[in-house]
Every structure is written in C-alpha cells, then in structure tokens.
PDB file of C-alpha atoms in Angstrom:
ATOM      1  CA  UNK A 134       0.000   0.000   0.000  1.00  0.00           C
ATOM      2  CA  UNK A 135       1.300   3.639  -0.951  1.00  0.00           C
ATOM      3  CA  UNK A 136      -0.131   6.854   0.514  1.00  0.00           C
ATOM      4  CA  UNK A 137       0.882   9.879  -1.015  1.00  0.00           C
ATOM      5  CA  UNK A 138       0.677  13.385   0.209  1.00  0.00           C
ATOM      6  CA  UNK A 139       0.495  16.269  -2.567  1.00  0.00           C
ATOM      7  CA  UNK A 140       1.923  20.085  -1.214  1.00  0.00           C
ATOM      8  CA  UNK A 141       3.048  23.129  -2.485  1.00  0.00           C
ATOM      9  CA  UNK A 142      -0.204  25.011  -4.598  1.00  0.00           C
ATOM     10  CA  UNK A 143      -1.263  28.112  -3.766  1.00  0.00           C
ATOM     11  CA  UNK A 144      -2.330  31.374  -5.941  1.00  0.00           C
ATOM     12  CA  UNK A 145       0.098  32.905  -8.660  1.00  0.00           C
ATOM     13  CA  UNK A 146      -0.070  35.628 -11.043  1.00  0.00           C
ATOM     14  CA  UNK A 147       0.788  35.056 -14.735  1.00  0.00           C
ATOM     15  CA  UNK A 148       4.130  33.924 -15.634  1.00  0.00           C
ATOM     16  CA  UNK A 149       4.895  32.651 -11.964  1.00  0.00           C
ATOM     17  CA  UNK A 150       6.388  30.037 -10.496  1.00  0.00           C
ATOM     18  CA  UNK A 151       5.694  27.066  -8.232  1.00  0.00           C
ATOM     19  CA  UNK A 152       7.215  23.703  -6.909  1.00  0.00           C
ATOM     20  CA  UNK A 153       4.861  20.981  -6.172  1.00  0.00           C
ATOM     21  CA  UNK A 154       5.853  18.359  -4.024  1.00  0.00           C
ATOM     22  CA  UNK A 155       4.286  14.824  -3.338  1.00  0.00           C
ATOM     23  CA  UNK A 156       5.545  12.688  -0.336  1.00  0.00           C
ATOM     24  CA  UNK A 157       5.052   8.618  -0.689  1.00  0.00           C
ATOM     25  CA  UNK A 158       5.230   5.897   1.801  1.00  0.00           C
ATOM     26  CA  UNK A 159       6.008   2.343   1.251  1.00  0.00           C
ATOM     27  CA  UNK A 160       9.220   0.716   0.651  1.00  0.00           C
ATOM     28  CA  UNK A 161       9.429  -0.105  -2.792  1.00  0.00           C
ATOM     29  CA  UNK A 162       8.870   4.332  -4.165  1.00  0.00           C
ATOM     30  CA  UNK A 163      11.907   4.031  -5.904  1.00  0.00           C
ATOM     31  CA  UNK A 164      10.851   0.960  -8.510  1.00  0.00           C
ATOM     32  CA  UNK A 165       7.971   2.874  -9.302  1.00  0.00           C
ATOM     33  CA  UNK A 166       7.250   4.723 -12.212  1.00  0.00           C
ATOM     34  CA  UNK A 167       5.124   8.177 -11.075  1.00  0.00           C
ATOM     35  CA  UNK A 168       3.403  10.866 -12.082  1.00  0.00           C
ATOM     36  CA  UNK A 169       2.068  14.189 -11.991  1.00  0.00           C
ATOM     37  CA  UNK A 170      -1.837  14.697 -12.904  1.00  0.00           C
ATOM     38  CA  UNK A 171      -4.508  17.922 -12.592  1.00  0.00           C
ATOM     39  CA  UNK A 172      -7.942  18.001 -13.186  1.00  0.00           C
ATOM     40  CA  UNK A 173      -9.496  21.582 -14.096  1.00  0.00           C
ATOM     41  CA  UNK A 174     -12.681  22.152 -13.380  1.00  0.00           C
ATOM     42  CA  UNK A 175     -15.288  20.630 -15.430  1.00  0.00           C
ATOM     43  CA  UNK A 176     -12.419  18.669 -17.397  1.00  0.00           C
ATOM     44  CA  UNK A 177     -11.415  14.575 -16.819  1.00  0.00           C
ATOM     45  CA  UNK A 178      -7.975  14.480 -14.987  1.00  0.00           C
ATOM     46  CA  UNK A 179      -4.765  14.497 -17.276  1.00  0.00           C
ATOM     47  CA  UNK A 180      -1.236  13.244 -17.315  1.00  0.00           C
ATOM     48  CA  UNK A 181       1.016  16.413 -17.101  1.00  0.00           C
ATOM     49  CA  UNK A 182       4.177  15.031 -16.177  1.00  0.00           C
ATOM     50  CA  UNK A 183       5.476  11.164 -15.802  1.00  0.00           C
ATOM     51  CA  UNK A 184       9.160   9.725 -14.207  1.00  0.00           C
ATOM     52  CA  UNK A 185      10.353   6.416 -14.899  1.00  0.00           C
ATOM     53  CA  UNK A 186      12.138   4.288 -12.093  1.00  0.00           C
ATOM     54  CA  UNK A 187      15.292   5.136 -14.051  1.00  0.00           C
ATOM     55  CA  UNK A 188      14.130   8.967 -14.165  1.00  0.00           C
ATOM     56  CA  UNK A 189      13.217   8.887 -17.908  1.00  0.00           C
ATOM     57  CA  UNK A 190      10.802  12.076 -18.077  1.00  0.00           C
ATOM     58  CA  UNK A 191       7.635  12.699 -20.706  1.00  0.00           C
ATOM     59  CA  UNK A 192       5.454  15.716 -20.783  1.00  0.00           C
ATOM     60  CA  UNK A 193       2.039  16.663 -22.109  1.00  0.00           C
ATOM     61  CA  UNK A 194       2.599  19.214 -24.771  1.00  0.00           C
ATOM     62  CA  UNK A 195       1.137  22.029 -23.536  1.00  0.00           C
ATOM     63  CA  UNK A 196       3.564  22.342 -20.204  1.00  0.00           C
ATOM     64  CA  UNK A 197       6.662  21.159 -22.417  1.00  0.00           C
ATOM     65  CA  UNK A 198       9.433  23.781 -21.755  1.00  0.00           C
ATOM     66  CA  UNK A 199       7.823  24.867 -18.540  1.00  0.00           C
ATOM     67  CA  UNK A 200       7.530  22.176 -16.116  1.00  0.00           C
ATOM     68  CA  UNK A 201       9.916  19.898 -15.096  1.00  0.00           C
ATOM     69  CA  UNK A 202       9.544  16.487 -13.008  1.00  0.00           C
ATOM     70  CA  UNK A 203      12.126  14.807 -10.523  1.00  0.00           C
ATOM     71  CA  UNK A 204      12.406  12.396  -7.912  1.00  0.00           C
ATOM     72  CA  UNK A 205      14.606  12.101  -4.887  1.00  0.00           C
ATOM     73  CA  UNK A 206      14.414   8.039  -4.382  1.00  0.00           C
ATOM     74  CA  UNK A 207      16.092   8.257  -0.905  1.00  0.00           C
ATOM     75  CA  UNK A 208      13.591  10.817   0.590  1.00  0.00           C
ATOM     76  CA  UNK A 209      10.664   9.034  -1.204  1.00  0.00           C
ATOM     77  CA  UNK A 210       9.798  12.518  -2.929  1.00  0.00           C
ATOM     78  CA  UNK A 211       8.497  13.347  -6.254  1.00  0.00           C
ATOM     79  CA  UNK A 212       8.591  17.363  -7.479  1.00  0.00           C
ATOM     80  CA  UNK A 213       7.122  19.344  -9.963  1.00  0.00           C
ATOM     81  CA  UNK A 214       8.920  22.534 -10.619  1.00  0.00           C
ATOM     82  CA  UNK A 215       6.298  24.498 -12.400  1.00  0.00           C
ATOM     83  CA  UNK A 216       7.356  28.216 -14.464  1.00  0.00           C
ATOM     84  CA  UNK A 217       5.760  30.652 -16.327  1.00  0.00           C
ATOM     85  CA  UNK A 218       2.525  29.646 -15.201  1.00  0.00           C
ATOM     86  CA  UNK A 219      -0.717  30.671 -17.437  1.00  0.00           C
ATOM     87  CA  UNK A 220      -4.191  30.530 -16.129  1.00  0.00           C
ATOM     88  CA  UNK A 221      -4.699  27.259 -18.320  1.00  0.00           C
ATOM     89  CA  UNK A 222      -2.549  25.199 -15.900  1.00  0.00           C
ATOM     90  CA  UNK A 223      -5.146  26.425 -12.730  1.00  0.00           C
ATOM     91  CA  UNK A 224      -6.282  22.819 -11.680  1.00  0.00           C
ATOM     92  CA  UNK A 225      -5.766  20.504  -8.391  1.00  0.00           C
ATOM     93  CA  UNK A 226      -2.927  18.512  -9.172  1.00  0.00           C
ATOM     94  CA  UNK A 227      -2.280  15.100  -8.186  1.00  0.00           C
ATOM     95  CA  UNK A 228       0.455  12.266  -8.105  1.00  0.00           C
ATOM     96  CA  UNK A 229       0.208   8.742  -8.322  1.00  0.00           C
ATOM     97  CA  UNK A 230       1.911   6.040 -10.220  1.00  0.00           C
ATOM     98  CA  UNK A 231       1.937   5.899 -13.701  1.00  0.00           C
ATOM     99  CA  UNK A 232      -0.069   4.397 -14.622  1.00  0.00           C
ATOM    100  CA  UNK A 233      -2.362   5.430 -11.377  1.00  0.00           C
ATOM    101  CA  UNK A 234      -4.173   2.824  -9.468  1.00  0.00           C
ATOM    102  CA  UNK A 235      -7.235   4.216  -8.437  1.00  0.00           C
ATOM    103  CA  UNK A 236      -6.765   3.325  -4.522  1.00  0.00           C
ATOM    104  CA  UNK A 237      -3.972   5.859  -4.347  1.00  0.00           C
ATOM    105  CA  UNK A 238      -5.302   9.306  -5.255  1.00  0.00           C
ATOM    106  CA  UNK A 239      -4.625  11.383  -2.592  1.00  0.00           C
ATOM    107  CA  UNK A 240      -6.804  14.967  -1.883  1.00  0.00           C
ATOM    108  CA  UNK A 241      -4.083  17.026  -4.298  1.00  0.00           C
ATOM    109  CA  UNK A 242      -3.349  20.309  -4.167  1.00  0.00           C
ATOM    110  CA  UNK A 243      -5.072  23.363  -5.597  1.00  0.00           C
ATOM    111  CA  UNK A 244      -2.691  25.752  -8.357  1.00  0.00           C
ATOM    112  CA  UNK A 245      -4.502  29.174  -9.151  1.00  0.00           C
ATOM    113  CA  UNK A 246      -3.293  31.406 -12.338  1.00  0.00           C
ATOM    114  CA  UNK A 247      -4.521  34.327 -12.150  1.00  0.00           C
ATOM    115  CA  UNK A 248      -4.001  38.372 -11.814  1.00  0.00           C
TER     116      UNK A 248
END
C-alpha cells in the first residue's frame, strides 16, 4: 500500500512560479514509475508530467518547456517545478503512479493562475 501526500499550490499571477511536491510511503517508491496529474474544473484528470524508475521524463505538450519532473528516491519525494505559469494550468494537481491505481489518489493540491 502507498499513501501519497500532494503540497506546495497556492495562488500565482501570470508567468509565476511554483514547486509541487508529493511525499510517498512504502518501501518499494523508488521501482515505481510516477506521475504528476490535474484536473481543471469541469475537465477529466490528465497526465502532465510522468518519471520512470530510471528517471526517464515525458510531458504533455502544452507544459513542455515549462515544467519539469524529478524524484529524490532516498527521501521518497516526487517534485514538480512548475514556471511561467498561465491561467490554463489552474487545476488541483495530483500524483500517483503511472499508470495510477485508483486506490492511491490522494486529496491534491489546488494551483490558481490568475491576476
């Protein structure tokens, strides 16, 4: 069993930055492929950013260039460094594996865009 804990949203202006950060229990974090996800409202949750074990990285188009996933396998940590924001990327963002098992969406954390 895996818990995770999402931190770090808050409210941003345009073109700001944030770090997300998601803490993970269980012992076996670091064989895991994991991922970042955010659901807007009124939209189905997406895939923003994904990690392999071996810290391979993928991103959805639209945050290419401006987000950037990492893991710290010793502190069980995964991190979304997120810059130039735009109000398109206000959502609650999640992590989980990737691909997510249902039992292990945590309550996420809220990112606000806007002036």
């Amino acid at each position: 069993q895996v818990q995770l804990v999402e931190s770090g949203g808050g409210l941003v202006q345009p073109g700001g930055s944030l770090r997300l950060s998601c803490a993970a229990s269980g012992s076996n974090f670091r064989i895991y492929h994991m991922g970042w996800y955010r659901q807007a409202p009124g939209k189905q949750r997406e895939l923003v950013a994904q990690i392999t074990s071996g810290g391979i990285t993928n991103y959805v188009d639209s945050v290419k260039g401006r987000f950037t996933i990492s893991r710290d396998n010793v502190k069980n940590m995964i991190y979304l460094q997120m810059n130039s924001l735009k109000p398109g990327d206000t959502a609650v963002y999640y992590c989980n594996k990737w691909p997510p098992t249902p039992a292990y969406w945590g309550q996420g954390t809220q990112v606000t865009v806007s002036s």
